[in-house]
Coordinates of C-alpha atoms in Angstrom, one line a residue:
Chain V
X1 CA -4.3 98.6 10.5
X2 CA -5.1 100.4 14.0
X3 CA -8.4 97.9 14.2
X4 CA -6.6 94.8 12.9
X5 CA -4.2 96.0 16.6
X6 CA -6.9 96.8 18.3
X7 CA -8.5 93.0 17.7
X8 CA -5.7 91.3 18.4
X9 CA -5.3 92.8 22.0
X10 CA -9.3 91.9 22.3
X11 CA -8.4 88.7 20.9
X12 CA -5.9 88.6 23.7
X13 CA -7.4 90.0 26.4
X14 CA -10.7 87.4 25.6
X15 CA -7.9 84.3 25.4
X16 CA -6.6 85.4 28.6
X17 CA -10.5 85.3 30.5
X18 CA -11.0 82.4 29.3
X19 CA -8.4 80.8 30.3
X20 CA -8.8 82.1 34.1
X21 CA -12.1 81.8 34.0
X22 CA -13.4 84.6 34.6
X23 CA -16.5 85.3 32.6
X24 CA -15.4 86.6 29.8
X25 CA -17.6 89.8 28.2
X26 CA -20.3 89.0 26.0
X27 CA -18.7 91.3 22.8
X28 CA -18.7 90.9 19.3
X29 CA -16.9 93.1 17.7
X30 CA -16.3 93.3 13.5
X31 CA -13.9 95.0 12.4
X32 CA -15.5 97.8 9.8
X33 CA -11.7 97.3 7.0
X34 CA -11.8 93.2 7.1
X35 CA -13.7 90.5 7.6
X36 CA -12.0 89.9 11.1
X37 CA -14.9 89.0 13.8
X38 CA -13.5 88.8 17.8
X39 CA -16.2 86.4 19.2
X40 CA -16.3 84.6 22.7
X41 CA -14.1 81.7 22.9
X42 CA -15.9 78.7 22.4
X43 CA -13.5 77.1 25.3
X44 CA -15.3 79.9 27.7
X45 CA -17.3 77.7 30.7
X46 CA -15.6 74.5 29.8
X47 CA -12.6 75.2 32.5
X48 CA -14.4 75.8 36.2
X49 CA -13.2 78.6 38.1
X50 CA -10.4 78.8 39.6
X51 CA -10.2 78.6 43.4
X52 CA -10.0 80.7 45.6
X53 CA -5.9 81.2 46.5
X54 CA -5.2 79.3 49.9
X55 CA -3.6 81.4 52.1
X56 CA -1.9 79.2 54.9
X57 CA 0.1 76.9 53.9
X58 CA -1.9 74.5 56.4
X59 CA -5.2 75.1 56.2
X60 CA -6.9 72.3 58.1
X61 CA -5.1 72.0 61.3
X62 CA -7.3 72.5 64.7
X63 CA -5.6 74.1 67.2
X64 CA -5.3 73.4 70.2
X65 CA -4.9 76.2 72.9
X66 CA -2.4 74.7 75.3
X67 CA -3.3 77.8 78.1
X68 CA -7.1 76.8 77.4
X69 CA -6.5 73.8 80.2
X70 CA -3.7 74.8 81.8
X71 CA -3.1 78.4 82.0
X72 CA 0.7 78.3 83.4
X73 CA 1.9 75.8 80.2
X74 CA 4.9 76.1 79.2
X75 CA 4.2 74.9 76.1
X76 CA 5.5 71.6 76.6
X77 CA 2.9 69.4 76.8
X78 CA -1.0 69.0 77.7
X79 CA 0.0 67.1 80.7
X80 CA 0.2 69.8 83.1
X81 CA 3.1 67.8 85.5
X82 CA 5.2 66.8 82.6
X83 CA 5.0 70.1 81.9
X84 CA 6.7 71.6 84.2
X85 CA 8.9 69.3 84.5
X86 CA 10.1 69.5 81.0
X87 CA 10.6 73.3 81.6
X88 CA 12.5 72.5 84.7
X89 CA 14.7 70.0 82.9
X90 CA 15.1 72.1 79.8
X91 CA 16.0 74.8 82.5
X92 CA 18.3 73.0 85.1
X93 CA 20.5 71.2 82.6
X94 CA 20.6 73.7 79.3
X95 CA 21.1 76.6 81.3
X96 CA 23.1 76.0 84.9
X97 CA 24.8 72.9 84.1
X98 CA 25.5 73.0 80.2
X99 CA 26.1 76.7 80.1
X100 CA 27.5 77.5 83.0
X101 CA 29.6 74.8 84.0
X102 CA 30.8 74.9 80.3
X103 CA 31.9 78.9 79.2
X104 CA 33.6 78.1 83.0
X105 CA 35.4 75.3 81.3
X106 CA 36.4 77.7 78.3
X107 CA 37.1 80.4 79.7
X108 CA 39.7 78.5 81.7
X109 CA 41.1 77.1 79.0
X110 CA 45.0 77.2 78.9
X111 CA 46.3 79.8 76.5
X112 CA 48.5 76.5 74.9
X113 CA 50.1 79.7 72.1
X114 CA 51.2 81.2 74.8
X115 CA 52.6 77.9 76.4
X116 CA 54.3 76.6 73.6
X117 CA 56.1 80.2 72.7
X118 CA 57.3 79.8 76.1
X119 CA 58.3 75.3 75.4
X120 CA 59.9 76.9 72.5
X121 CA 62.2 79.2 73.8
X122 CA 63.3 77.1 77.0
X123 CA 64.6 74.4 74.1
X124 CA 65.8 77.1 72.3
X125 CA 67.9 78.3 75.4
X126 CA 69.0 74.9 76.0
X127 CA 70.5 74.3 72.4
X128 CA 72.0 77.4 72.6
X129 CA 74.5 75.9 75.3
X130 CA 71.8 77.6 78.6
X131 CA 73.1 75.3 81.6
X132 CA 69.4 73.3 82.8
X133 CA 68.6 75.5 86.0
X134 CA 69.3 78.4 83.9
X135 CA 65.4 77.1 82.6
X136 CA 64.0 77.7 85.4
X137 CA 64.5 81.9 85.3
X138 CA 63.4 81.6 82.0
X139 CA 62.0 85.5 81.3
X140 CA 58.0 84.8 80.9
X141 CA 57.4 87.7 79.3
X142 CA 59.5 87.4 76.2
X143 CA 57.1 84.3 75.7
X144 CA 55.4 86.9 73.2
X145 CA 52.9 85.9 71.1
X146 CA 54.1 85.6 67.4
X147 CA 53.2 89.3 66.2
X148 CA 50.6 88.1 63.1
X149 CA 50.2 91.6 62.0
X150 CA 53.4 90.0 59.7
X151 CA 52.1 87.4 58.3
X152 CA 50.3 87.2 55.2
X153 CA 46.9 88.7 55.7
Chain G
X1 CA 35.2 60.0 70.9
X2 CA 33.5 56.9 71.8
X3 CA 31.7 59.5 75.3
X4 CA 30.1 61.0 72.7
X5 CA 29.0 59.0 70.6
X6 CA 27.8 56.0 72.2
X7 CA 25.6 57.9 74.1
X8 CA 24.5 59.1 70.8
X9 CA 23.1 55.7 70.2
X10 CA 22.2 54.9 72.6
X11 CA 19.4 57.8 72.9
X12 CA 17.6 55.7 70.3
X13 CA 17.1 52.8 73.2
X14 CA 16.2 55.7 75.4
X15 CA 13.7 57.2 73.5
X16 CA 11.9 53.7 72.5
X17 CA 11.9 52.1 75.8
X18 CA 10.8 55.7 77.4
X19 CA 7.2 56.1 78.9
X20 CA 4.6 57.7 76.6
X21 CA 4.9 60.9 78.7
X22 CA 9.0 61.0 79.2
X23 CA 10.1 60.6 75.8
X24 CA 10.9 64.4 75.5
X25 CA 12.1 65.0 79.0
X26 CA 14.8 62.1 78.5
X27 CA 16.2 62.5 75.4
X28 CA 16.8 66.5 75.9
X29 CA 18.7 65.8 79.1
X30 CA 20.5 63.3 77.9
X31 CA 21.5 65.3 74.3
X32 CA 22.6 68.3 76.7
X33 CA 24.7 66.1 78.6
X34 CA 26.3 64.6 75.9
X35 CA 27.1 68.1 74.7
X36 CA 28.3 69.2 77.9
X37 CA 30.5 66.1 77.7
X38 CA 31.7 67.6 74.0
X39 CA 33.2 70.4 75.2
X40 CA 35.6 68.9 76.5
X41 CA 37.3 69.0 73.1
X42 CA 37.6 72.3 72.7
X43 CA 40.6 72.0 75.2
X44 CA 42.9 71.5 72.0
X45 CA 46.7 71.5 73.9
X46 CA 48.9 70.2 70.7
X47 CA 49.9 72.2 67.7
X48 CA 48.3 69.3 65.4
X49 CA 45.9 68.0 67.1
X50 CA 43.6 66.0 68.9
X51 CA 44.5 61.7 68.4
X52 CA 41.6 59.8 70.0
X53 CA 42.1 56.3 67.8
X54 CA 42.9 55.6 64.4
X55 CA 39.2 56.3 63.6
X56 CA 38.6 59.4 64.8
X57 CA 40.3 62.7 65.7
X58 CA 39.2 66.9 66.5
X59 CA 41.3 69.5 65.7
X60 CA 40.4 73.0 66.4
X61 CA 38.2 73.3 63.0
X62 CA 36.0 70.2 64.4
X63 CA 35.9 70.6 67.8
X64 CA 33.5 73.9 67.0
X65 CA 31.3 72.1 64.3
X66 CA 31.1 69.1 66.6
X67 CA 29.9 71.0 69.8
X68 CA 27.8 73.2 67.9
X69 CA 26.4 69.8 66.4
X70 CA 25.7 68.3 69.2
X71 CA 23.8 71.5 71.3
X72 CA 21.7 71.5 68.4
X73 CA 20.4 68.1 69.0
X74 CA 18.4 69.3 72.4
X75 CA 17.6 72.9 70.8
X76 CA 15.8 70.6 67.7
X77 CA 14.3 68.5 69.9
X78 CA 12.7 71.5 72.4
X79 CA 11.6 72.7 68.8
X80 CA 9.8 69.5 67.2
X81 CA 7.6 69.2 70.7
X82 CA 4.9 71.1 69.0
X83 CA 3.8 69.7 65.8
X84 CA 5.1 66.6 67.2
X85 CA 2.2 66.5 69.9
X86 CA -0.9 64.8 67.7
X87 CA 1.2 62.9 66.3
X88 CA 1.0 58.7 67.2
X89 CA 3.3 57.9 70.1
X90 CA 5.2 55.6 67.4
X91 CA 6.1 58.0 65.0
X92 CA 7.7 60.8 67.5
X93 CA 9.7 57.9 68.7
X94 CA 10.6 57.8 65.0
X95 CA 11.1 61.5 64.4
X96 CA 13.4 61.3 67.5
X97 CA 15.5 58.3 66.2
X98 CA 15.6 59.8 62.8
X99 CA 17.6 63.3 64.7
X100 CA 19.4 61.0 66.8
X101 CA 20.9 58.8 63.6
X102 CA 22.1 62.2 62.0
X103 CA 23.5 63.4 64.9
X104 CA 25.7 60.0 65.0
X105 CA 26.9 60.0 61.5
X106 CA 27.2 63.9 62.2
X107 CA 29.5 63.3 65.4
X108 CA 31.4 60.8 62.7
X109 CA 31.2 62.8 59.9
X110 CA 33.5 65.8 61.7
X111 CA 35.6 63.0 63.6
X112 CA 35.9 61.0 60.6
X113 CA 39.7 60.8 60.7
X114 CA 40.1 58.5 57.0
X115 CA 38.5 60.4 53.7
X116 CA 36.5 57.3 52.2
X117 CA 35.2 57.1 56.2
X118 CA 34.4 61.0 55.8
X119 CA 32.4 60.5 52.6
X120 CA 30.1 56.9 53.7
X121 CA 29.3 59.4 57.3
X122 CA 28.6 62.4 54.7
X123 CA 26.1 60.0 52.2
X124 CA 24.7 58.3 55.3
X125 CA 23.8 61.8 56.7
X126 CA 21.3 62.9 53.4
X127 CA 19.3 59.2 55.0
X128 CA 17.9 60.4 58.2
X129 CA 17.2 64.1 56.7
X130 CA 15.5 62.6 53.5
X131 CA 13.2 61.1 56.0
X132 CA 12.2 63.5 57.6
X133 CA 11.7 66.1 55.3
X134 CA 9.6 63.6 52.9
X135 CA 7.6 62.4 56.1
X136 CA 7.4 65.3 58.3
X137 CA 6.9 67.9 56.0
X138 CA 3.9 70.0 55.5
X139 CA 2.6 70.6 52.1
X140 CA 3.0 68.0 48.7
X141 CA 6.0 70.3 47.5
X142 CA 8.3 68.3 50.1
X143 CA 8.8 65.3 47.8
X144 CA 9.7 67.6 45.4
X145 CA 11.9 68.8 47.6
X146 CA 13.4 65.9 48.9
X147 CA 14.4 64.6 45.4
X148 CA 16.0 67.6 44.9
X149 CA 18.1 67.7 48.0
X150 CA 18.7 64.7 46.9
X151 CA 19.2 64.0 43.9
X152 CA 21.6 67.7 44.2
X153 CA 24.1 66.1 46.8
X154 CA 24.6 62.6 45.0
X155 CA 25.5 64.2 41.8
X156 CA 28.0 66.0 43.4
X157 CA 28.9 63.3 45.8
X158 CA 29.7 60.4 43.2
X159 CA 32.5 61.9 41.3
X160 CA 34.1 62.6 44.3
X161 CA 34.2 58.6 45.6
X162 CA 36.3 58.0 42.2
X163 CA 38.4 60.9 43.3
X164 CA 38.7 59.6 46.6
X165 CA 39.5 56.1 45.7
X166 CA 41.8 57.3 42.6
X167 CA 44.3 59.5 45.4
X168 CA 44.1 56.6 47.5
X169 CA 45.8 54.5 44.9
X170 CA 48.0 57.5 44.2
X171 CA 48.9 57.8 47.8
X172 CA 48.5 54.8 49.7
X173 CA 46.4 56.5 52.4
X174 CA 43.7 59.1 52.9
X175 CA 44.3 59.7 56.1
X176 CA 44.2 63.6 56.8
X177 CA 46.4 62.5 59.4
X178 CA 48.9 61.2 57.0
X179 CA 48.1 63.6 54.1
X180 CA 48.7 67.1 55.9
X181 CA 52.2 65.7 55.4
X182 CA 52.1 64.6 52.0
X183 CA 54.2 68.0 50.1
X184 CA 53.7 66.6 46.6
X185 CA 52.4 68.5 44.1
X186 CA 49.3 67.4 42.1
X187 CA 51.5 66.9 38.7
X188 CA 49.5 69.7 36.4
X189 CA 47.2 67.9 33.9
X190 CA 43.5 67.3 32.4
X191 CA 43.2 64.2 34.5
X192 CA 44.0 66.1 37.7
X193 CA 42.1 69.2 36.8
X194 CA 39.0 67.0 36.8
X195 CA 40.2 65.0 40.3
X196 CA 40.0 68.7 41.5
X197 CA 36.7 69.3 40.1
X198 CA 35.4 65.9 41.4
X199 CA 36.6 65.9 44.7
X200 CA 35.4 70.1 45.5
X201 CA 32.1 69.9 43.5
X202 CA 30.4 67.7 46.4
X203 CA 31.2 69.9 49.4
X204 CA 30.5 73.3 46.3
X205 CA 26.6 71.5 46.0
X206 CA 26.4 71.3 50.0
X207 CA 27.6 74.9 50.9
X208 CA 26.0 75.5 48.3
X209 CA 27.6 77.2 45.6
X210 CA 25.5 80.1 43.4
X211 CA 24.4 78.2 40.3
X212 CA 23.4 74.7 42.2
X213 CA 21.7 76.0 45.4
X214 CA 18.3 75.4 43.7
X215 CA 18.4 72.2 46.0
X216 CA 18.3 74.8 49.5
X217 CA 15.2 77.1 49.3
X218 CA 12.8 74.2 48.4
X219 CA 14.6 72.0 51.4
X220 CA 14.5 74.7 54.1
X221 CA 11.3 75.5 53.1
X222 CA 9.3 72.6 52.8
X223 CA 11.3 70.5 55.8
X224 CA 9.9 70.3 59.2
X225 CA 11.5 72.8 62.1
X226 CA 14.2 70.6 62.8
X227 CA 14.6 69.2 59.0
X228 CA 15.1 73.1 58.7
X229 CA 17.4 74.0 61.8
X230 CA 19.8 70.7 60.6
X231 CA 20.0 71.9 57.7
X232 CA 21.0 75.1 57.6
X233 CA 23.6 74.7 60.5
X234 CA 25.4 71.9 60.5
X235 CA 24.4 70.4 57.0
X236 CA 25.7 73.6 55.2
X237 CA 29.0 73.4 56.9
X238 CA 29.2 69.6 56.2
X239 CA 30.6 71.3 52.6
X240 CA 32.6 74.0 54.5
X241 CA 34.3 71.5 56.4
X242 CA 34.5 68.8 53.6
X243 CA 36.4 71.7 51.7
X244 CA 38.6 73.0 54.4
X245 CA 39.9 69.7 54.7
X246 CA 40.6 68.5 51.2
X247 CA 42.5 72.0 49.3
X248 CA 45.4 70.9 51.4
X249 CA 45.7 68.1 48.9
X250 CA 45.0 69.3 45.8
X251 CA 47.2 72.6 45.7
X252 CA 48.7 74.1 43.4
X253 CA 45.6 73.3 41.0
X254 CA 43.4 75.6 43.9
X255 CA 45.6 78.9 42.4
X256 CA 44.1 78.8 39.2
X257 CA 41.3 76.1 39.3
X258 CA 39.3 78.7 42.2
X259 CA 38.5 81.6 39.6
X260 CA 35.8 80.6 37.8
X261 CA 34.6 79.2 41.8
X262 CA 35.6 82.1 43.5
X263 CA 33.7 84.7 40.6
X264 CA 30.6 83.1 41.0
X265 CA 30.3 82.8 45.1
X266 CA 31.3 86.6 44.9
X267 CA 28.3 87.1 42.6
X268 CA 26.0 84.6 43.4
X269 CA 26.3 86.6 48.1
X270 CA 24.3 89.7 45.8
X271 CA 22.3 87.9 43.5
X272 CA 21.1 85.7 46.4
X273 CA 21.2 88.8 49.1
X274 CA 19.1 90.6 46.4
X275 CA 16.4 87.4 46.0
X276 CA 15.3 87.7 49.9
X277 CA 14.3 91.4 49.2
X278 CA 11.7 90.1 47.0
X279 CA 10.7 87.7 49.0
X280 CA 7.4 86.4 50.6
X281 CA 7.9 83.4 52.9
X282 CA 9.8 84.1 55.5
X283 CA 10.8 80.5 55.6
X284 CA 12.6 81.0 51.9
X285 CA 13.8 84.5 52.9
X286 CA 16.2 82.7 55.4
X287 CA 16.9 80.2 53.4
X288 CA 18.9 82.1 50.1
X289 CA 20.6 84.2 53.5
X290 CA 22.1 81.2 54.3
X291 CA 23.3 80.8 50.6
X292 CA 25.0 84.4 50.8
X293 CA 26.3 83.6 54.1
X294 CA 27.7 80.4 52.6
X295 CA 29.0 82.0 50.1
X296 CA 31.7 84.1 51.6
X297 CA 32.8 80.8 53.5
X298 CA 33.6 79.6 50.1
X299 CA 35.6 82.9 49.4
X300 CA 37.4 82.3 51.8
X301 CA 38.1 78.8 51.8
X302 CA 39.3 79.1 47.8
X303 CA 41.5 82.0 48.8
X304 CA 43.3 80.1 50.9
X305 CA 45.1 82.7 53.4
X306 CA 45.3 82.7 57.3
X307 CA 42.9 85.1 57.9
X308 CA 40.3 83.5 55.4
X309 CA 40.1 80.4 57.2
X310 CA 39.7 81.9 61.2
X311 CA 36.7 83.6 58.8
X312 CA 34.9 80.6 57.5
X313 CA 35.4 78.9 61.0
X314 CA 33.6 81.6 62.4
X315 CA 31.4 82.6 60.1
X316 CA 30.4 78.6 59.8
X317 CA 29.5 78.7 63.4
X318 CA 28.0 81.9 64.2
X319 CA 26.2 80.9 61.0
X320 CA 24.9 77.9 62.1
X321 CA 23.5 79.0 65.5
X322 CA 21.7 82.4 64.1
X323 CA 20.2 80.5 60.6
X324 CA 19.3 77.7 62.9
X325 CA 17.5 81.3 65.7
X326 CA 16.1 82.4 62.8
X327 CA 14.4 79.4 61.7
X328 CA 12.8 78.9 65.1
X329 CA 11.6 82.2 65.0
X330 CA 9.5 81.2 61.6
X331 CA 8.6 78.4 63.2
X332 CA 6.9 80.1 65.8
X333 CA 4.6 82.7 63.7
X334 CA 4.0 79.1 61.7
X335 CA 3.0 77.3 64.9
X336 CA 0.3 80.5 65.0
X337 CA -0.5 81.6 61.3
X338 CA -0.1 78.3 59.5
X339 CA 1.1 80.6 57.2
X340 CA 4.7 81.2 55.7
X341 CA 3.8 84.4 54.4
X342 CA 5.5 87.4 55.8
X343 CA 3.2 90.1 55.7
X344 CA 0.5 88.2 57.1
X345 CA 1.8 87.3 60.5
X346 CA 3.1 91.8 60.7
X347 CA 2.7 93.9 63.7
X348 CA 3.6 91.2 66.1
X349 CA 6.0 93.2 68.0
X350 CA 2.5 94.9 70.1
X351 CA 1.0 91.4 70.6
X352 CA 4.5 88.8 71.6
X353 CA 7.1 91.6 72.8
X354 CA 9.4 89.6 74.4
X355 CA 9.8 86.9 71.1
X356 CA 9.8 90.8 69.1
X357 CA 13.7 91.1 71.1
X358 CA 14.4 87.5 69.9
X359 CA 14.1 88.5 66.9
X360 CA 16.2 91.9 67.0
X361 CA 18.4 90.3 68.6
X362 CA 18.4 86.7 65.8
X363 CA 18.4 89.6 63.0
X364 CA 21.2 92.1 64.3
X365 CA 23.5 88.8 64.3
X366 CA 22.6 87.9 60.8
X367 CA 23.4 90.9 59.7
X368 CA 26.5 90.9 61.2
X369 CA 26.2 93.5 64.4
X370 CA 29.6 94.5 66.4
X371 CA 30.8 92.8 68.6
X372 CA 28.9 89.4 67.4
X373 CA 31.1 86.6 66.1
X374 CA 29.0 87.0 62.6
X375 CA 30.9 90.0 62.1
X376 CA 34.2 88.5 63.0
X377 CA 34.0 85.5 60.6
X378 CA 32.6 88.3 57.8
X379 CA 35.9 91.2 58.4
X380 CA 38.1 88.3 58.3
X381 CA 36.1 87.2 55.2
X382 CA 36.3 90.6 53.9
X383 CA 39.6 92.0 55.0
X384 CA 41.4 88.6 53.2
X385 CA 39.4 89.0 50.3
X386 CA 40.5 92.4 50.0
X387 CA 44.0 91.1 50.3
X388 CA 44.2 89.2 47.4
X389 CA 42.7 91.3 45.2
X390 CA 41.3 95.2 45.7
X391 CA 38.0 95.1 43.4
X392 CA 36.6 92.2 45.7
X393 CA 35.2 95.2 48.1
X394 CA 32.9 96.1 46.1
X395 CA 31.4 93.0 46.2
X396 CA 31.6 92.3 49.1
X397 CA 30.3 95.4 50.9
X398 CA 27.9 95.9 48.3
X399 CA 26.8 92.3 50.1
X400 CA 27.3 93.6 53.7
X401 CA 24.7 96.3 52.6
X402 CA 22.1 94.6 51.3
X403 CA 22.2 91.8 53.8
X404 CA 22.0 94.5 56.6
X405 CA 18.6 95.6 54.3
X406 CA 16.6 92.2 54.1
X407 CA 17.9 91.6 58.0
X408 CA 15.9 94.6 58.6
X409 CA 13.0 94.4 55.9
X410 CA 12.6 90.5 57.8
X411 CA 12.3 92.4 61.2
X412 CA 10.6 95.0 60.0
X413 CA 7.5 93.1 57.9
X414 CA 7.2 90.5 60.8
X415 CA 7.7 93.0 63.8
X416 CA 6.7 96.9 63.1
X417 CA 3.6 98.6 62.0
X418 CA -0.4 97.6 62.8
X419 CA -1.4 93.9 63.2
X420 CA -3.4 92.2 61.6
X421 CA -7.0 91.6 62.3
X422 CA -6.4 87.9 61.9
X423 CA -3.6 87.1 64.1
X424 CA -4.8 89.7 67.6
X425 CA -5.9 85.6 69.0
X426 CA -2.9 83.7 68.6
X427 CA -1.6 82.5 71.5
X428 CA 1.0 84.3 73.6
X429 CA 5.0 83.2 73.6
X430 CA 5.5 79.2 75.9
X431 CA 8.6 79.2 78.2
X432 CA 9.8 76.7 75.4
X433 CA 9.9 78.9 72.6
X434 CA 11.4 81.9 74.9
X435 CA 13.9 79.0 75.9
X436 CA 14.6 77.5 72.6
X437 CA 15.9 81.0 71.8
X438 CA 17.5 81.7 74.6
X439 CA 19.3 78.5 74.4
X440 CA 20.2 79.9 70.7
X441 CA 21.7 82.9 71.6
X442 CA 23.4 82.6 74.9
X443 CA 26.6 80.7 73.4
X444 CA 26.3 83.3 70.4
X445 CA 26.8 86.6 72.6
X446 CA 29.1 84.3 74.9
X447 CA 31.4 83.9 71.6
X448 CA 31.9 87.5 71.6
X449 CA 33.7 86.8 74.4
X450 CA 35.8 84.5 73.6
X451 CA 36.0 84.0 69.6
X452 CA 39.7 82.3 69.9
X453 CA 37.9 78.7 70.4
X454 CA 36.0 79.2 66.5
X455 CA 39.1 80.8 64.6
X456 CA 40.3 77.8 63.4
X457 CA 43.2 75.8 63.0
X458 CA 45.2 79.2 61.9
X459 CA 44.5 81.1 65.2

């Protein structure tokens, strides 16, 4: 039985060797206990060797080194003048205009929750009968932001 | 809104009429100016929404997403300049036109008032994305990736069309501004359960939910850099945005229908984070990382509490910037080695130290290091899910740990150690690449100082 199993393993090895195109070992094994014979598979040699697995996903590129012709290249274009202006435009509009002006705008956005609470306070006071003049002297500290910790998480 | 939509549409004639050496300069300049204009939408004086017209509106949920969309176009243009440099002029212009068309559809999707209009634009975004992936992707697998991307989304969203038409019949209007005052609960019946499923599946596929996520690694990996950036940063958030909008109409079914999807998301975030630890392909790792982060957003949206909504919106913006930056970093490797295999481009810190700094920052934000907005989003989601069910802390905690593990694994594999012999002749980093990373990281860091603008309408 062990010999039979050994034969099985050898058969699998030879089959695997055949499908993977590795030249099969030229062995012939004959069982002493049965009439089993393991010989190199007939299909060995019919399937060509597997091509070497390429390690690059994109192997056929011709890389152009932008630094060769223009050591001061910024990576935008081959033409040094266009490259320079592209870099300037990106830095000026991207950083100086959008990031600086944009973050200033966002930083100075009013706190609408506070102003809405103040308005609610004023309306409440008015309907409680407060005179319109006293609305000018509302306690600004009373316009608290709602205590969110008491809300459902 | 026309002050944003019309300039974006006009980027197309600008591209076609520009001179050969001015196309990138012109388009980058004007797209940056459009993003400046879109910042005005962050001024939300009303408790409700900022209504521009019957067709367009913006509220604290859509405004940050819109700003992210308009900010991303110039970054996509900058990232694409190198790999398109050898293409003929017409193809460059076509590429920019596709990006601009996608941008226009996305802007209109995020600001649409009417759900059918939202649906049409949601589907319309598929077309330019598909063209970008299948025409400009690098490997032959891009065709398969395009098929997966298109058909997964279509299969999910066709039932949504039927459901929307049915809701239009029932309620008489699909306008967001009116529907939020529609207080009638959907009666419990089998058909309403299917209605719930029909409404949600499109967004689940888009997010994507674990189980329906197979299109994402393919599409992200095979797409060119601009395609990967827009997919990761914006298109996934369309799903989150859609879910946040449509769940207002789907009560009370959400309270019991959400369970299977919550379980799938909670389990899926662990699975996809773990898969990241086994990835050899860098882009594939970042793609699976996106699935994991979006699973957190799905959990947050389905729990439906104020804090979870805040966490979902913050996480969407944070992940948009971080993921896009990671794809740009992966692309900077790919342009040098022409391979996405991580171990083939290792030890880069010695050769490109400034790029290593960007890698470090991107990895740290990816693993939600305080005080970044990634942490704020994740923390809010974890806290609200703990409040929903205490046991979720185990899965959430495991996810946070595994996220840290794969982020650091990616950083260490690409940056640390001895560099390989075949990459010691790679070119130094370009100003373009450093500017690109800075333009991703600066808003991310600035938002940590003022996160309230990205916390959505429950702040």
